[in-house]
XYZ file of C-alpha atoms in Angstrom:
545
model
C 0.039 0.008 0.001
C 1.149 3.500 -0.708
C 1.971 5.738 2.290
C -1.175 7.078 3.904
C -3.568 4.763 2.058
C -6.212 2.954 3.909
C -5.642 -0.660 4.585
C -9.474 -1.377 4.935
C -10.922 -3.668 2.332
C -12.180 -1.593 -0.677
C -15.825 -1.586 -1.773
C -15.548 -2.693 -5.457
C -18.463 -2.138 -7.810
C -18.925 -3.408 -11.379
C -21.480 -1.124 -12.789
C -21.509 -1.979 -16.400
C -24.408 -3.758 -18.444
C -24.125 -7.459 -18.975
C -21.580 -8.378 -21.580
C -21.339 -12.028 -22.954
C -18.381 -13.906 -21.503
C -17.437 -10.933 -19.169
C -17.083 -13.436 -16.364
C -14.034 -14.838 -18.190
C -12.321 -11.574 -17.965
C -13.769 -9.950 -14.872
C -12.724 -12.799 -12.556
C -12.320 -11.885 -8.849
C -8.658 -12.356 -9.103
C -8.324 -10.068 -12.170
C -10.459 -7.345 -10.790
C -8.402 -7.545 -7.416
C -5.305 -7.070 -9.513
C -6.750 -3.944 -11.217
C -7.998 -2.670 -7.812
C -4.455 -3.074 -6.483
C -3.146 -0.894 -9.190
C -5.844 1.726 -8.492
C -5.054 1.618 -4.688
C -1.290 1.851 -5.210
C -1.045 4.587 -8.020
C -4.320 6.561 -8.397
C -2.970 9.260 -6.006
C -0.050 9.822 -8.156
C -2.144 9.777 -11.368
C -4.222 12.558 -10.000
C -1.185 14.530 -9.017
C 0.141 14.323 -12.565
C -3.096 15.323 -14.149
C -3.030 18.397 -11.873
C 0.571 19.108 -12.971
C -0.673 19.146 -16.586
C -2.960 22.014 -15.765
C -0.145 23.782 -13.923
C 2.274 23.304 -16.954
C -0.271 24.497 -19.473
C -0.753 27.715 -17.254
C 3.109 28.207 -17.401
C 2.945 27.767 -21.258
C 0.240 30.383 -21.496
C 2.258 32.822 -19.402
C 5.451 32.274 -21.225
C 4.214 31.684 -24.820
C 7.061 29.004 -25.257
C 8.674 25.731 -24.178
C 12.268 24.630 -23.694
C 14.234 21.605 -22.783
C 14.376 21.010 -18.940
C 17.547 22.385 -17.282
C 17.083 20.093 -14.279
C 17.461 17.010 -16.418
C 20.345 18.231 -18.524
C 22.577 15.507 -16.881
C 20.292 12.740 -18.159
C 20.602 14.192 -21.725
C 24.344 14.337 -21.539
C 24.994 10.872 -19.747
C 25.943 7.649 -21.574
C 23.208 5.111 -21.135
C 21.158 2.709 -23.212
C 17.649 1.169 -22.861
C 17.454 -2.612 -22.561
C 18.035 -4.683 -25.725
C 14.833 -5.455 -27.579
C 13.392 -8.922 -27.298
C 13.249 -11.045 -30.371
C 9.613 -10.171 -31.070
C 10.393 -6.543 -31.135
C 13.712 -6.443 -33.027
C 12.115 -6.043 -36.488
C 9.363 -3.695 -36.630
C 9.428 -2.450 -40.182
C 5.631 -2.387 -40.544
C 3.013 -2.026 -37.821
C -0.702 -2.010 -38.314
C -3.165 -0.260 -35.929
C -6.801 -0.933 -35.174
C -9.433 -1.622 -32.497
C -9.851 -5.080 -30.874
C -13.133 -6.134 -32.390
C -13.115 -9.802 -33.453
C -12.821 -9.192 -37.328
C -10.025 -6.580 -36.786
C -8.021 -8.985 -34.561
C -8.012 -11.605 -37.248
C -7.250 -9.403 -40.121
C -4.555 -7.434 -38.325
C -2.830 -10.590 -37.101
C -2.948 -11.993 -40.617
C -1.954 -8.728 -42.297
C 1.692 -9.497 -42.876
C 2.738 -6.586 -40.558
C 5.389 -7.314 -38.103
C 3.434 -5.656 -35.239
C -0.211 -5.105 -34.522
C -1.212 -2.244 -32.268
C -4.154 -3.610 -30.493
C -5.915 -0.363 -29.583
C -8.129 0.335 -26.523
C -7.475 3.899 -26.919
C -8.160 6.395 -29.869
C -9.418 3.716 -32.316
C -11.857 2.373 -29.775
C -14.967 4.072 -28.436
C -14.745 2.942 -24.837
C -18.205 1.466 -24.298
C -18.242 -1.195 -21.558
C -18.879 -3.918 -24.262
C -15.843 -2.761 -26.267
C -13.615 -2.567 -23.246
C -14.553 -6.124 -21.980
C -15.056 -7.825 -25.372
C -11.755 -6.602 -26.604
C -10.021 -8.543 -23.779
C -11.953 -11.609 -24.567
C -10.961 -11.397 -28.255
C -7.235 -11.140 -27.348
C -7.404 -14.177 -25.061
C -9.122 -16.052 -27.729
C -6.495 -15.022 -30.272
C -3.649 -16.207 -28.026
C -5.500 -19.470 -27.506
C -5.856 -19.991 -31.276
C -9.735 -20.191 -30.944
C -10.828 -17.035 -32.686
C -12.981 -16.874 -35.713
C -15.544 -14.552 -37.242
C -18.219 -14.915 -39.915
C -19.544 -11.644 -41.563
C -23.287 -11.072 -42.168
C -22.630 -11.922 -45.763
C -21.182 -15.344 -44.849
C -17.448 -14.545 -45.329
C -15.337 -16.467 -42.797
C -12.286 -15.213 -41.074
C -9.657 -17.487 -39.334
C -6.069 -17.140 -38.214
C -3.044 -18.221 -40.194
C -0.422 -20.397 -38.607
C 1.146 -18.799 -35.502
C 4.503 -18.144 -37.192
C 2.890 -15.864 -39.801
C 1.092 -13.779 -37.101
C 1.858 -10.158 -36.089
C 3.254 -9.407 -32.543
C 0.604 -7.997 -30.422
C 1.367 -4.612 -28.817
C -1.604 -3.288 -26.640
C -2.371 0.396 -26.303
C -4.300 1.075 -23.095
C -6.167 4.282 -22.646
C -4.263 7.481 -21.496
C -3.935 8.790 -18.027
C -6.708 11.253 -18.331
C -9.508 8.710 -19.088
C -11.610 7.007 -16.499
C -13.451 3.514 -16.716
C -16.768 4.560 -15.172
C -17.972 1.000 -14.853
C -15.498 -0.181 -12.293
C -15.528 1.728 -9.073
C -13.320 1.413 -6.009
C -15.042 3.162 -2.944
C -17.157 5.019 -5.356
C -14.201 6.206 -7.443
C -13.783 5.089 -11.133
C -10.510 3.449 -11.907
C -8.279 4.811 -14.450
C -8.976 3.327 -17.959
C -5.166 2.885 -18.196
C -5.176 0.570 -15.086
C -8.292 -1.328 -16.411
C -6.913 -1.990 -19.828
C -3.411 -2.714 -18.930
C -4.188 -4.693 -15.760
C -6.696 -6.998 -17.286
C -4.555 -7.741 -20.342
C -1.395 -8.214 -18.245
C -3.102 -10.437 -15.625
C -4.719 -12.722 -18.115
C -1.928 -12.873 -20.750
C 1.476 -12.348 -19.332
C 2.079 -15.820 -18.144
C 0.216 -17.240 -21.218
C 2.544 -15.261 -23.490
C 5.602 -16.281 -21.638
C 4.655 -19.904 -21.622
C 4.239 -19.682 -25.410
C 7.661 -17.890 -25.947
C 9.753 -21.074 -26.256
C 8.163 -21.940 -29.506
C 6.621 -18.504 -30.510
C 9.100 -15.631 -30.897
C 6.112 -13.275 -31.197
C 5.039 -13.606 -27.625
C 5.349 -11.170 -24.644
C 3.577 -8.525 -22.739
C 4.143 -5.507 -24.906
C 2.542 -2.052 -24.822
C 2.128 1.269 -26.506
C 1.782 4.255 -24.045
C -0.351 7.145 -25.385
C -0.791 10.787 -24.540
C 2.313 10.935 -22.341
C 3.006 14.527 -21.511
C 6.217 14.249 -19.277
C 9.010 12.008 -18.040
C 7.168 12.000 -14.683
C 4.177 10.267 -16.460
C 6.549 7.813 -17.815
C 8.033 7.252 -14.366
C 4.540 6.244 -13.145
C 4.209 3.704 -15.917
C 7.577 2.299 -15.027
C 6.499 1.927 -11.386
C 3.328 0.324 -12.618
C 5.248 -2.159 -14.643
C 7.414 -2.940 -11.700
C 4.576 -3.454 -9.325
C 2.644 -5.645 -11.824
C 5.534 -7.958 -12.645
C 6.314 -8.398 -8.927
C 2.617 -9.089 -8.051
C 2.465 -11.853 -10.567
C 5.916 -13.183 -10.229
C 6.988 -12.165 -13.682
C 10.680 -11.434 -14.249
C 11.562 -7.783 -14.005
C 12.111 -6.175 -17.552
C 9.778 -8.577 -19.172
C 7.310 -5.873 -20.090
C 8.449 -3.656 -23.018
C 6.761 -0.308 -23.844
C 6.924 2.125 -26.731
C 5.835 5.565 -25.940
C 3.932 7.652 -28.408
C 5.518 11.178 -28.647
C 2.232 12.748 -29.511
C 2.298 15.860 -27.300
C 4.403 18.849 -27.746
C 5.579 18.727 -24.003
C 6.792 15.241 -24.394
C 8.950 16.264 -27.402
C 11.014 18.240 -25.210
C 11.570 15.288 -22.815
C 12.154 12.421 -25.179
C 15.526 11.308 -23.693
C 14.070 11.629 -20.113
C 11.039 9.519 -21.046
C 13.280 6.779 -22.364
C 15.591 7.054 -19.319
C 12.586 6.597 -16.849
C 11.579 3.408 -18.704
C 15.032 2.269 -19.748
C 14.574 -1.289 -18.356
C 11.174 -1.593 -19.999
C 11.624 0.734 -23.068
C 11.249 -0.469 -26.647
C 11.186 2.725 -28.557
C 9.358 6.040 -29.471
C 6.734 6.605 -32.050
C 5.869 9.787 -33.968
C 2.170 10.200 -33.130
C 1.769 12.914 -35.676
C -2.014 13.614 -35.633
C -2.266 13.949 -31.810
C 0.806 15.965 -31.965
C -0.772 18.602 -34.031
C -3.695 18.683 -31.595
C -1.343 19.078 -28.604
C 0.288 22.152 -30.243
C -2.991 23.884 -30.859
C -4.195 22.877 -27.205
C -1.013 24.157 -25.649
C -0.484 27.210 -27.578
C -4.051 28.089 -28.619
C -3.860 31.523 -27.087
C -0.068 32.354 -27.650
C -0.534 34.479 -30.785
C -0.452 34.454 -34.540
C 2.845 32.503 -34.672
C 1.184 29.404 -33.422
C -1.973 29.364 -35.536
C -2.122 26.066 -37.326
C -3.146 26.248 -40.994
C -5.555 23.833 -42.650
C -4.534 20.338 -41.218
C -4.414 18.707 -44.591
C -1.809 21.327 -45.539
C 0.630 20.429 -42.800
C 2.948 17.645 -43.843
C 5.766 15.914 -42.248
C 7.982 17.984 -44.494
C 6.825 21.075 -42.573
C 9.861 22.541 -40.740
C 8.443 22.051 -37.281
C 7.356 18.405 -38.017
C 10.551 17.560 -39.690
C 12.517 18.862 -36.614
C 10.337 16.692 -34.385
C 11.003 13.587 -36.406
C 14.795 14.379 -36.587
C 14.929 14.653 -32.902
C 12.901 11.396 -32.294
C 15.204 9.317 -34.582
C 18.369 10.810 -33.106
C 17.236 10.272 -29.536
C 16.161 6.711 -30.075
C 19.192 5.653 -31.888
C 21.600 7.343 -29.462
C 19.821 5.255 -26.706
C 19.474 1.935 -28.492
C 15.780 2.173 -28.976
C 13.499 1.877 -32.136
C 12.267 4.874 -33.805
C 8.834 4.130 -35.240
C 7.201 6.505 -37.818
C 3.616 7.889 -38.039
C 0.327 6.835 -39.331
C -0.589 6.162 -43.164
C -4.279 6.697 -42.708
C -5.286 6.373 -46.361
C -7.827 3.743 -47.075
C -7.201 1.980 -50.440
C -10.228 1.875 -52.630
C -11.068 -1.408 -54.312
C -13.707 0.152 -56.363
C -12.037 3.384 -57.677
C -8.710 2.588 -59.338
C -7.903 6.364 -59.457
C -8.547 6.899 -55.794
C -6.339 3.794 -54.980
C -3.505 4.815 -57.106
C -3.419 8.256 -55.526
C -3.587 6.860 -52.016
C -0.869 4.249 -52.645
C 1.479 6.848 -54.169
C 1.068 9.176 -51.078
C 1.705 6.304 -48.683
C 4.807 5.212 -50.598
C 6.139 8.768 -50.614
C 5.535 9.034 -46.914
C 7.241 5.685 -45.969
C 10.165 6.210 -48.453
C 10.834 9.477 -46.586
C 10.676 7.804 -43.183
C 12.877 5.006 -44.076
C 15.479 7.455 -45.651
C 15.319 9.555 -42.507
C 16.294 6.683 -40.240
C 13.072 5.240 -38.791
C 13.150 1.576 -38.103
C 9.540 1.095 -39.118
C 6.096 2.725 -39.377
C 2.425 2.527 -39.147
C -0.439 1.750 -41.573
C -4.174 1.577 -40.875
C -5.173 -0.982 -43.580
C -3.904 -4.451 -44.583
C -3.616 -3.415 -48.269
C -1.011 -0.862 -47.194
C 1.347 -3.253 -45.432
C 3.221 -4.363 -48.664
C 3.764 -0.758 -49.716
C 5.311 0.226 -46.300
C 7.266 -2.909 -46.256
C 8.784 -2.187 -49.632
C 9.878 1.187 -48.557
C 11.747 -0.171 -45.440
C 13.031 -3.357 -47.081
C 14.705 -1.093 -49.640
C 16.682 0.486 -46.940
C 17.013 -2.161 -44.321
C 17.549 -5.154 -46.481
C 18.114 -8.103 -44.247
C 18.906 -5.812 -41.215
C 16.136 -5.812 -38.428
C 16.525 -1.896 -37.918
C 19.002 0.848 -38.650
C 19.839 1.947 -35.072
C 23.400 2.345 -36.297
C 22.159 5.389 -38.334
C 22.567 8.362 -35.844
C 20.209 10.491 -37.886
C 20.672 14.107 -38.903
C 23.849 15.722 -37.458
C 21.933 19.072 -37.303
C 21.005 19.855 -33.647
C 17.288 20.293 -33.090
C 16.443 23.515 -31.158
C 13.407 24.487 -29.208
C 12.770 27.312 -31.758
C 12.576 24.736 -34.574
C 10.075 22.548 -32.637
C 7.832 25.566 -32.160
C 8.230 27.131 -35.561
C 4.592 26.555 -36.510
C 4.588 29.776 -38.614
C 7.150 28.214 -40.840
C 4.818 25.516 -41.947
C 3.269 28.027 -44.412
C -0.162 27.182 -45.682
C -3.291 29.121 -44.883
C -6.642 29.036 -42.947
C -9.393 28.614 -45.383
C -13.296 28.210 -45.315
C -12.697 24.917 -47.284
C -10.553 23.758 -44.443
C -13.060 25.017 -41.826
C -15.748 23.126 -43.662
C -13.677 20.061 -43.816
C -13.100 20.212 -40.111
C -16.818 20.389 -39.463
C -17.588 17.418 -41.703
C -14.999 15.226 -40.357
C -15.579 16.199 -36.710
C -19.390 15.505 -36.792
C -19.005 12.280 -38.870
C -16.501 10.949 -36.509
C -18.141 11.798 -33.248
C -21.529 10.401 -34.442
C -19.754 7.071 -35.266
C -17.987 7.240 -31.913
C -21.221 7.693 -29.826
C -22.419 4.415 -31.705
C -19.320 2.643 -30.388
C -17.120 2.901 -33.447
C -13.572 4.311 -32.783
C -11.857 3.809 -36.264
C -13.887 5.249 -38.941
C -13.442 5.623 -42.668
C -14.184 9.230 -43.632
C -13.306 10.694 -47.142
C -10.933 7.606 -47.882
C -9.042 8.121 -44.718
C -9.125 5.951 -41.587
C -9.836 8.364 -38.763
C -9.709 8.086 -34.888
C -10.227 10.291 -31.986
C -7.278 12.520 -32.897
C -9.072 13.672 -36.022
C -12.033 15.031 -34.158
C -9.690 16.692 -31.640
C -7.752 18.571 -34.375
C -11.005 19.535 -36.118
C -12.601 21.137 -33.047
C -9.417 22.604 -31.530
C -8.449 24.276 -34.836
C -11.850 25.875 -35.116
C -11.588 27.192 -31.532
C -8.142 28.682 -32.190
C -9.281 30.379 -35.418
C -12.291 31.868 -33.725
C -10.370 33.097 -30.712
C -7.599 34.511 -32.757
C -9.855 36.253 -35.237
C -8.442 34.494 -38.270
C -9.366 35.808 -41.638
C -10.089 32.880 -44.032
C -7.781 33.131 -46.996
C -10.199 31.862 -49.756
C -13.231 33.970 -48.821
C -12.021 36.911 -46.822
C -14.425 36.086 -44.183
C -13.612 36.046 -40.488
C -13.808 32.711 -38.611
C -16.697 33.172 -36.227
C -19.087 31.120 -34.186
C -21.885 32.211 -36.366
C -20.015 30.799 -39.440
C -19.392 27.484 -37.603
C -23.104 27.150 -36.623
C -23.982 27.845 -40.230
C -21.616 25.228 -41.545
C -22.859 22.641 -38.880
C -26.574 23.195 -39.911
C -25.559 22.885 -43.578
C -23.649 19.667 -42.899
C -26.605 18.133 -40.941
C -28.962 18.954 -43.937
C -26.393 17.434 -46.264
C -26.125 14.295 -44.092
C -29.913 13.864 -44.029
C -30.081 14.167 -47.864
C -27.190 11.854 -48.159
C -28.490 9.030 -45.970
C -32.332 9.484 -46.155
C -34.568 10.379 -43.353
C -34.895 6.792 -41.941
C -31.077 6.172 -41.714
C -30.504 9.724 -40.437
C -33.026 9.220 -37.654
C -31.508 5.945 -36.728
C -28.120 7.823 -36.169
C -26.865 10.173 -33.445
C -26.252 13.063 -35.683
C -27.938 15.717 -33.635
C -26.075 14.735 -30.457
C -22.868 14.595 -32.280
C -23.398 18.130 -34.005
C -24.371 19.476 -30.709
C -21.223 18.185 -28.862
C -18.939 19.258 -31.650
C -20.488 22.697 -31.672
C -20.224 23.002 -27.845
C -16.543 21.956 -27.892
C -15.627 24.148 -30.794
C -17.323 27.201 -29.567
C -16.770 26.904 -25.651
C -15.420 29.939 -23.987
C -12.975 27.775 -22.023
C -11.049 25.178 -24.028
C -12.042 21.649 -23.019
C -8.817 19.472 -22.789
C -10.290 16.331 -24.382
C -13.501 15.825 -26.331
C -13.548 12.213 -25.167
C -14.231 13.311 -21.505
C -17.670 14.895 -22.148
C -18.373 12.470 -25.013
C -17.774 9.495 -22.560
C -20.747 10.591 -20.624
C -23.013 10.175 -23.653
C -21.801 6.644 -24.457
C -24.329 3.929 -24.008
């Protein structure tokens, strides 16, 4: 027990609706393990969430960020992270997606080296999704998972040697799981997702390890904002391994650098997790959202142009990826590139060719810049990304010997948003409204990964959309293509027009069966709120069934 914690037996409440096979996951022992994480670490989690608000206030006052002087010794010292286990030595292509039954099979069969099994941005955290995802992963490891689509198409796993390595992404520190309460307090979604998966599968995976090199308890850590948050994860890992008698250092974690504050603490984050670290990932879409969120009121220099005009070649994004590759390779960790979100079209050859060309260019650039692997969102993109990395890696598993660019990366380069060029347009504003409403409506129906305009979108998409609108309005942006000012009235008009277009597109019956009005109301509230809401998933969670 942590200092000052009560030793009294906790009152544990499972408040979710009945979910088939939940009893296989929510065993008394597994729930007790999650409760143990909550009682040991919830106080620290809350302190770190409070620290986020304090740091954001400091950024608002200073209008800038810099590398931490108090951790300079870590950045200058000579140290390495632990050597990668066999399953994580070659990560040239990783596929991401939620843990629904069909996705589990398709992702494992995709030919990717790694599958990011996502309980976070690609999953709407309904109680059914949270519990059933755990069931599906257990079934996959036991080789008993199958799926038959409504049209009769059957899905089954390939032989074990051909399957991707599973790396689970639990929810971020800011999200609760409202259906599991300890003394009336919800447990963290992170404790719930990590705890249940580790409890049920750590020993199972280690037992398979002798004949299956793709086995081990591996994780992706999202939304990390500081090395202190990485330290908390490291302590959770240490606690969890000791509690189950798992050897120290068995867990391996890759941290998504998807916040602007974390980009200034990459070395420190790896250092905190050094015995459990596997690498860093360039989470590009949430990274843009984090920049808008943290510098939303810092003036014209930080106004993000139309999101589709910001590429990885933009100076501030190029600096971010240079720093990530240099940091990882200096410390013996894998550097994993960002998402290729395009969805290939099997019906439109022209759309398909354009998507594949964009993905190829993106992955060619990442491989040439020193990354050891990258993400895709669709199985058809796996061969494209693999070809890009095969051309650079050959038979090597990685290119950690590549130190990356010799050019130092400065704080000014990381914060040079104005250097991206581009412009703020009504077309971009309209696209933000379209994508934001369409994504939130699907999320409220329990879907976290949604195909919109030939792109696979997740929660980061809606976050960028609504945060950009907030920033443009509060900074009085003049739209380059119309000369009109971005205002709340304009946004309300575009929302109304989009709802009318959606009704015409889908028909009255289908429209009535959706959650369009709720989605539009929430999107409008978040985009036009006087005070910026940190995460749209917080109020949206209260609307989930």
